[in-house]
Amino acid sequence: MNKLLPITTLFMLVFFSIGLSASVDDDNNSIGKPSDHVDYVVMGKSINHRQSVSAKLNLLNTVFFAEIFPVKIDSISTSVTNGLLTGPGDAADGLNFSSARIPFLAGQREMTIANLTQRYPDSTYFFSFDTPAGSIKNLPATFIKNEDEISNPGPIEIALYQQSNEVDSNAINSDQDLKVTWSNFIKGAADPNNIIDDMIYVILGNCHGEEIEHSGHAISNESALTYDKQEFVIPREKLTAGQVYQLEVEHSNMETDIYKNIEIIVTYAATTFLDFRTKGKNPESQECPEYPYAMDGGQTDRIKRSD
């Protein structure tokens, strides 16, 4: 014989069902979106120079590159995987990103932007990658054609100062702060999209090709250097007597956009590398090669350290 359930039991079943449904919804919502893991992507073409002790600039190469920046940029874990860039030219079959914490790729280097553009035409390319919150497929990034002139900034000249005086790059006092200055970023400007203004980056590396100071990444660092800045100070605590160091200064002329809450930066950049030496004897007896190991792939005149 079928019996009707007591009304109190029915209410309990209904509330249990609603609670279970809400719990499932909460679990699904906790997964989030890819933009919770990826802050922005970068694609660019850069012209790289080496500055000698006599301040002469020597062209090293031009390069096409792309990067995917995670939201937690300082995390040791990898949150972006299976990165792929597709597009025209050498990207037609797809270019794979590295499996590094900040996925990166660099194309075949050339000596001129014109030759580089033959390999990587000014057109639209597409980022695809996986995150713990799902995948992004075919995020578009576009080089805007400029028929009249090269969009990259001019070569950068670096100067070093201590106690308000310009100093020889082979005679830096490690007991004093070191001020790094650069030639004017003439093509730099504010971003009409209000995403990020054109940027300047200063990176300090040791003789083993390891980064030990950075002026700040775009978007993720509020104190990062924009186009109108003229200097960056390296604190003396970063320097040791009797050592060889390397500087990288980059001017980044950028176009911006946004896709599924992920910012897009397409950059035309110029970078100059400069070595400098500190006076005195190294108290730590750390051995350095005559010329620092490469800190950046653009340093094609230097050897990469093999651990």
CSV table of C-alpha atoms in Angstrom, one decimal:
chain,number,residue,atom,x,y,z
A,1,MET,CA,0.0,0.0,0.0
A,2,ASN,CA,1.5,3.4,-1.0
A,3,LYS,CA,1.6,6.0,1.7
A,4,LEU,CA,2.1,9.7,1.3
A,5,LEU,CA,5.2,11.1,2.9
A,6,PRO,CA,4.6,13.5,5.8
A,7,ILE,CA,4.7,17.1,4.7
A,8,THR,CA,7.7,17.8,6.9
A,9,THR,CA,9.7,15.1,5.1
A,10,LEU,CA,8.8,16.6,1.8
A,11,PHE,CA,10.1,20.0,2.9
A,12,MET,CA,13.3,18.4,4.0
A,13,LEU,CA,13.8,16.7,0.7
A,14,VAL,CA,13.1,19.9,-1.2
A,15,PHE,CA,15.6,21.9,0.9
A,16,PHE,CA,18.2,19.2,0.6
A,17,SER,CA,17.8,19.1,-3.2
A,18,ILE,CA,18.1,22.9,-3.4
A,19,GLY,CA,21.2,22.9,-1.2
A,20,LEU,CA,22.8,20.2,-3.2
A,21,SER,CA,22.1,22.1,-6.4
A,22,ALA,CA,23.5,25.3,-5.0
A,23,SER,CA,26.6,23.4,-3.8
A,24,VAL,CA,27.2,22.0,-7.3
A,25,ASP,CA,26.8,25.5,-8.8
A,26,ASP,CA,29.2,26.9,-6.3
A,27,ASP,CA,31.8,24.2,-7.2
A,28,ASN,CA,31.4,25.0,-10.9
A,29,ASN,CA,31.7,28.8,-10.3
A,30,SER,CA,34.8,28.3,-8.2
A,31,ILE,CA,36.6,27.0,-11.3
A,32,GLY,CA,36.7,30.6,-12.6
A,33,LYS,CA,37.8,31.9,-16.0
A,34,PRO,CA,41.1,31.8,-18.0
A,35,SER,CA,41.5,35.5,-17.2
A,36,ASP,CA,41.8,34.6,-13.5
A,37,HIS,CA,45.1,32.9,-14.5
A,38,VAL,CA,46.4,35.0,-17.5
A,39,ASP,CA,46.9,38.7,-17.0
A,40,TYR,CA,48.0,39.7,-20.5
A,41,VAL,CA,49.8,38.5,-23.7
A,42,VAL,CA,52.6,40.2,-25.6
A,43,MET,CA,53.6,39.9,-29.2
A,44,GLY,CA,56.3,42.1,-30.7
A,45,LYS,CA,59.3,42.9,-33.0
A,46,SER,CA,62.4,44.2,-31.4
A,47,ILE,CA,65.7,45.7,-32.7
A,48,ASN,CA,68.7,44.8,-30.4
A,49,HIS,CA,71.9,46.7,-30.0
A,50,ARG,CA,75.1,46.3,-28.0
A,51,GLN,CA,76.7,49.5,-26.5
A,52,SER,CA,80.4,49.5,-26.2
A,53,VAL,CA,82.5,51.2,-23.5
A,54,SER,CA,83.1,54.0,-25.9
A,55,ALA,CA,79.3,54.4,-26.3
A,56,LYS,CA,79.2,53.1,-29.8
A,57,LEU,CA,76.0,51.2,-30.7
A,58,ASN,CA,76.4,47.9,-32.7
A,59,LEU,CA,73.4,46.2,-34.2
A,60,LEU,CA,73.0,42.6,-33.0
A,61,ASN,CA,69.7,41.5,-34.6
A,62,THR,CA,66.0,41.9,-34.9
A,63,VAL,CA,63.5,39.4,-33.5
A,64,PHE,CA,59.9,38.4,-33.5
A,65,PHE,CA,58.7,37.2,-30.1
A,66,ALA,CA,55.6,36.5,-28.0
A,67,GLU,CA,54.9,35.9,-24.3
A,68,ILE,CA,52.0,34.9,-22.0
A,69,PHE,CA,52.0,36.6,-18.6
A,70,PRO,CA,50.3,34.8,-15.7
A,71,VAL,CA,48.3,36.8,-13.1
A,72,LYS,CA,50.6,35.4,-10.3
A,73,ILE,CA,53.8,36.5,-12.0
A,74,ASP,CA,56.0,35.6,-9.0
A,75,SER,CA,54.5,32.2,-8.4
A,76,ILE,CA,56.9,29.2,-8.8
A,77,SER,CA,54.1,27.0,-10.3
A,78,THR,CA,53.1,27.0,-13.9
A,79,SER,CA,49.5,28.0,-14.6
A,80,VAL,CA,49.7,28.3,-18.4
A,81,THR,CA,50.4,25.3,-20.6
A,82,ASN,CA,50.3,24.1,-24.2
A,83,GLY,CA,50.8,27.6,-25.6
A,84,LEU,CA,50.6,28.0,-29.4
A,85,LEU,CA,50.8,31.0,-31.7
A,86,THR,CA,49.5,30.7,-35.3
A,87,GLY,CA,49.4,33.2,-38.1
A,88,PRO,CA,51.0,34.1,-41.5
A,89,GLY,CA,54.5,33.5,-42.7
A,90,ASP,CA,56.8,31.4,-40.4
A,91,ALA,CA,53.8,31.0,-37.9
A,92,ALA,CA,51.6,29.2,-40.5
A,93,ASP,CA,52.3,25.8,-39.0
A,94,GLY,CA,52.2,27.1,-35.4
A,95,LEU,CA,54.9,28.2,-33.0
A,96,ASN,CA,55.1,26.5,-29.6
A,97,PHE,CA,55.6,28.5,-26.5
A,98,SER,CA,58.1,27.3,-23.9
A,99,SER,CA,56.9,25.5,-20.8
A,100,ALA,CA,58.4,28.2,-18.5
A,101,ARG,CA,56.5,30.0,-15.8
A,102,ILE,CA,56.1,32.9,-18.3
A,103,PRO,CA,55.7,31.0,-21.6
A,104,PHE,CA,57.9,32.6,-24.3
A,105,LEU,CA,58.8,32.1,-27.9
A,106,ALA,CA,61.2,33.7,-30.3
A,107,GLY,CA,61.3,33.4,-34.1
A,108,GLN,CA,64.2,33.3,-36.5
A,109,ARG,CA,66.3,36.4,-36.1
A,110,GLU,CA,67.2,38.8,-38.9
A,111,MET,CA,69.4,41.8,-39.3
A,112,THR,CA,66.6,44.2,-40.5
A,113,ILE,CA,63.0,44.8,-39.7
A,114,ALA,CA,62.2,44.5,-43.4
A,115,ASN,CA,63.6,40.9,-43.5
A,116,LEU,CA,62.0,40.0,-40.3
A,117,THR,CA,58.6,41.2,-41.6
A,118,GLN,CA,59.0,38.9,-44.6
A,119,ARG,CA,59.1,36.0,-42.2
A,120,TYR,CA,56.4,37.5,-39.9
A,121,PRO,CA,54.1,39.8,-41.9
A,122,ASP,CA,52.3,42.7,-40.3
A,123,SER,CA,49.0,40.9,-39.8
A,124,THR,CA,46.9,39.1,-37.2
A,125,TYR,CA,48.2,36.2,-35.1
A,126,PHE,CA,46.3,34.0,-32.7
A,127,PHE,CA,47.3,32.8,-29.2
A,128,SER,CA,45.9,29.5,-27.9
A,129,PHE,CA,46.7,28.1,-24.4
A,130,ASP,CA,45.3,26.1,-21.5
A,131,THR,CA,44.8,27.2,-17.9
A,132,PRO,CA,43.3,25.5,-14.8
A,133,ALA,CA,40.1,27.3,-15.6
A,134,GLY,CA,39.8,26.2,-19.2
A,135,SER,CA,41.3,27.1,-22.6
A,136,ILE,CA,41.7,30.1,-24.7
A,137,LYS,CA,41.5,29.5,-28.5
A,138,ASN,CA,42.5,32.0,-31.1
A,139,LEU,CA,43.0,35.1,-29.1
A,140,PRO,CA,43.8,37.7,-31.8
A,141,ALA,CA,46.8,40.1,-31.8
A,142,THR,CA,47.5,42.4,-34.7
A,143,PHE,CA,50.5,44.2,-36.0
A,144,ILE,CA,49.2,47.5,-37.6
A,145,LYS,CA,50.9,48.2,-40.9
A,146,ASN,CA,52.8,51.5,-41.1
A,147,GLU,CA,53.9,52.1,-44.7
A,148,ASP,CA,55.7,55.4,-44.0
A,149,GLU,CA,58.2,54.5,-41.3
A,150,ILE,CA,59.5,51.8,-39.0
A,151,SER,CA,57.3,51.7,-35.8
A,152,ASN,CA,60.2,50.7,-33.6
A,153,PRO,CA,61.8,53.4,-31.4
A,154,GLY,CA,65.3,54.5,-32.3
A,155,PRO,CA,68.5,53.0,-30.8
A,156,ILE,CA,68.9,53.7,-27.1
A,157,GLU,CA,72.0,55.3,-25.6
A,158,ILE,CA,72.7,54.4,-22.0
A,159,ALA,CA,74.6,56.6,-19.5
A,160,LEU,CA,75.5,55.8,-15.9
A,161,TYR,CA,75.8,58.3,-13.0
A,162,GLN,CA,77.0,58.2,-9.4
A,163,GLN,CA,76.7,61.1,-7.0
A,164,SER,CA,75.4,63.3,-9.9
A,165,ASN,CA,78.5,62.6,-12.1
A,166,GLU,CA,78.6,60.5,-15.2
A,167,VAL,CA,80.9,57.5,-14.6
A,168,ASP,CA,83.0,55.2,-16.7
A,169,SER,CA,81.2,51.9,-17.2
A,170,ASN,CA,84.5,50.1,-16.2
A,171,ALA,CA,84.9,52.0,-12.9
A,172,ILE,CA,81.6,51.7,-11.0
A,173,ASN,CA,81.8,52.2,-7.2
A,174,SER,CA,79.8,49.3,-5.6
A,175,ASP,CA,79.4,51.3,-2.4
A,176,GLN,CA,77.1,53.9,-4.2
A,177,ASP,CA,73.8,53.7,-5.9
A,178,LEU,CA,74.0,53.6,-9.6
A,179,LYS,CA,71.6,55.8,-11.7
A,180,VAL,CA,70.8,54.5,-15.2
A,181,THR,CA,69.6,57.0,-17.8
A,182,TRP,CA,68.8,56.7,-21.5
A,183,SER,CA,68.2,58.7,-24.6
A,184,ASN,CA,64.7,60.2,-25.1
A,185,PHE,CA,61.8,57.8,-26.0
A,186,ILE,CA,60.6,60.0,-28.8
A,187,LYS,CA,57.9,57.7,-30.1
A,188,GLY,CA,56.6,57.0,-26.6
A,189,ALA,CA,53.0,58.1,-25.8
A,190,ALA,CA,50.0,57.6,-23.6
A,191,ASP,CA,47.6,54.8,-24.4
A,192,PRO,CA,44.4,56.0,-26.0
A,193,ASN,CA,42.7,52.8,-24.8
A,194,ASN,CA,43.8,53.5,-21.2
A,195,ILE,CA,45.1,50.0,-20.8
A,196,ILE,CA,48.9,50.7,-20.5
A,197,ASP,CA,51.1,53.5,-21.7
A,198,ASP,CA,54.2,52.8,-23.7
A,199,MET,CA,56.8,51.3,-21.4
A,200,ILE,CA,60.5,51.4,-20.5
A,201,TYR,CA,62.2,48.4,-18.9
A,202,VAL,CA,65.5,48.3,-17.1
A,203,ILE,CA,67.0,44.9,-16.2
A,204,LEU,CA,70.2,44.2,-14.3
A,205,GLY,CA,71.9,40.9,-14.6
A,206,ASN,CA,75.1,39.4,-13.1
A,207,CYS,CA,77.9,37.8,-15.0
A,208,HIS,CA,76.3,34.4,-15.0
A,209,GLY,CA,73.3,35.6,-17.0
A,210,GLU,CA,70.9,35.8,-14.0
A,211,GLU,CA,68.5,38.6,-13.6
A,212,ILE,CA,68.9,40.4,-10.2
A,213,GLU,CA,66.9,43.6,-10.6
A,214,HIS,CA,63.9,44.6,-12.8
A,215,SER,CA,62.2,47.9,-13.1
A,216,GLY,CA,58.8,46.3,-13.3
A,217,HIS,CA,56.5,44.5,-15.7
A,218,ALA,CA,53.7,46.2,-17.6
A,219,ILE,CA,50.2,46.0,-16.1
A,220,SER,CA,51.2,43.8,-13.1
A,221,ASN,CA,53.6,46.4,-11.5
A,222,GLU,CA,52.1,49.8,-10.8
A,223,SER,CA,55.5,51.3,-10.3
A,224,ALA,CA,56.8,50.1,-13.7
A,225,LEU,CA,58.5,52.8,-15.9
A,226,THR,CA,56.4,54.5,-18.6
A,227,TYR,CA,57.6,56.4,-21.7
A,228,ASP,CA,58.0,59.7,-19.8
A,229,LYS,CA,60.5,58.5,-17.2
A,230,GLN,CA,64.2,59.4,-17.5
A,231,GLU,CA,66.1,57.3,-15.0
A,232,PHE,CA,66.2,54.2,-12.9
A,233,VAL,CA,68.3,53.8,-9.7
A,234,ILE,CA,70.0,50.5,-8.9
A,235,PRO,CA,70.6,50.4,-5.1
A,236,ARG,CA,74.1,49.7,-4.0
A,237,GLU,CA,72.9,46.6,-2.2
A,238,LYS,CA,72.6,44.9,-5.6
A,239,LEU,CA,76.3,45.5,-6.4
A,240,THR,CA,79.5,43.8,-5.2
A,241,ALA,CA,83.1,44.9,-5.7
A,242,GLY,CA,85.2,43.4,-8.5
A,243,GLN,CA,82.3,42.1,-10.6
A,244,VAL,CA,81.0,42.3,-14.1
A,245,TYR,CA,77.3,43.2,-14.6
A,246,GLN,CA,75.0,43.7,-17.6
A,247,LEU,CA,72.2,46.1,-18.2
A,248,GLU,CA,69.3,45.9,-20.6
A,249,VAL,CA,67.2,49.0,-21.4
A,250,GLU,CA,64.1,48.6,-23.6
A,251,HIS,CA,61.7,51.1,-25.1
A,252,SER,CA,58.4,49.6,-26.0
A,253,ASN,CA,56.0,51.3,-28.4
A,254,MET,CA,52.7,49.5,-27.9
A,255,GLU,CA,49.2,49.0,-29.3
A,256,THR,CA,46.7,47.6,-26.9
A,257,ASP,CA,43.4,45.7,-26.9
A,258,ILE,CA,41.5,43.3,-24.7
A,259,TYR,CA,39.9,39.9,-25.3
A,260,LYS,CA,37.8,37.9,-22.8
A,261,ASN,CA,39.2,40.1,-20.0
A,262,ILE,CA,42.9,39.4,-21.1
A,263,GLU,CA,44.9,42.5,-22.1
A,264,ILE,CA,46.8,42.3,-25.4
A,265,ILE,CA,50.0,44.2,-26.1
A,266,VAL,CA,51.5,44.4,-29.5
A,267,THR,CA,54.9,46.1,-29.3
A,268,TYR,CA,57.5,47.6,-31.5
A,269,ALA,CA,60.6,47.7,-29.3
A,270,ALA,CA,64.2,48.7,-29.2
A,271,THR,CA,66.7,47.3,-26.7
A,272,THR,CA,70.3,48.2,-25.8
A,273,PHE,CA,72.7,46.0,-23.8
A,274,LEU,CA,75.6,47.4,-21.8
A,275,ASP,CA,78.2,45.7,-19.6
A,276,PHE,CA,79.7,47.5,-16.6
A,277,ARG,CA,82.4,46.6,-14.0
A,278,THR,CA,82.7,47.5,-10.3
A,279,LYS,CA,86.0,48.5,-8.9
A,280,GLY,CA,87.9,46.7,-6.2
A,281,LYS,CA,88.3,43.0,-5.2
A,282,ASN,CA,85.4,40.7,-5.0
A,283,PRO,CA,85.1,39.6,-1.3
A,284,GLU,CA,83.1,36.5,-2.3
A,285,SER,CA,85.7,35.4,-4.8
A,286,GLN,CA,83.0,34.7,-7.3
A,287,GLU,CA,84.5,33.9,-10.7
A,288,CYS,CA,83.2,35.7,-13.7
A,289,PRO,CA,84.0,35.1,-17.4
A,290,GLU,CA,85.6,37.9,-19.3
A,291,TYR,CA,82.2,38.7,-20.8
A,292,PRO,CA,78.9,37.9,-19.0
A,293,TYR,CA,76.9,35.0,-20.1
A,294,ALA,CA,73.8,35.9,-22.1
A,295,MET,CA,70.9,37.1,-20.0
A,296,ASP,CA,68.6,37.6,-22.9
A,297,GLY,CA,68.1,35.8,-26.3
A,298,GLY,CA,68.8,39.1,-28.0
A,299,GLN,CA,72.4,38.9,-26.9
A,300,THR,CA,73.5,36.8,-29.9
A,301,ASP,CA,77.1,38.0,-29.4
A,302,ARG,CA,77.3,36.2,-26.0
A,303,ILE,CA,77.4,32.6,-24.9
A,304,LYS,CA,74.5,31.1,-23.0
A,305,ARG,CA,75.5,29.4,-19.8
A,306,SER,CA,75.0,25.7,-19.7
A,307,ASP,CA,74.5,24.3,-16.2
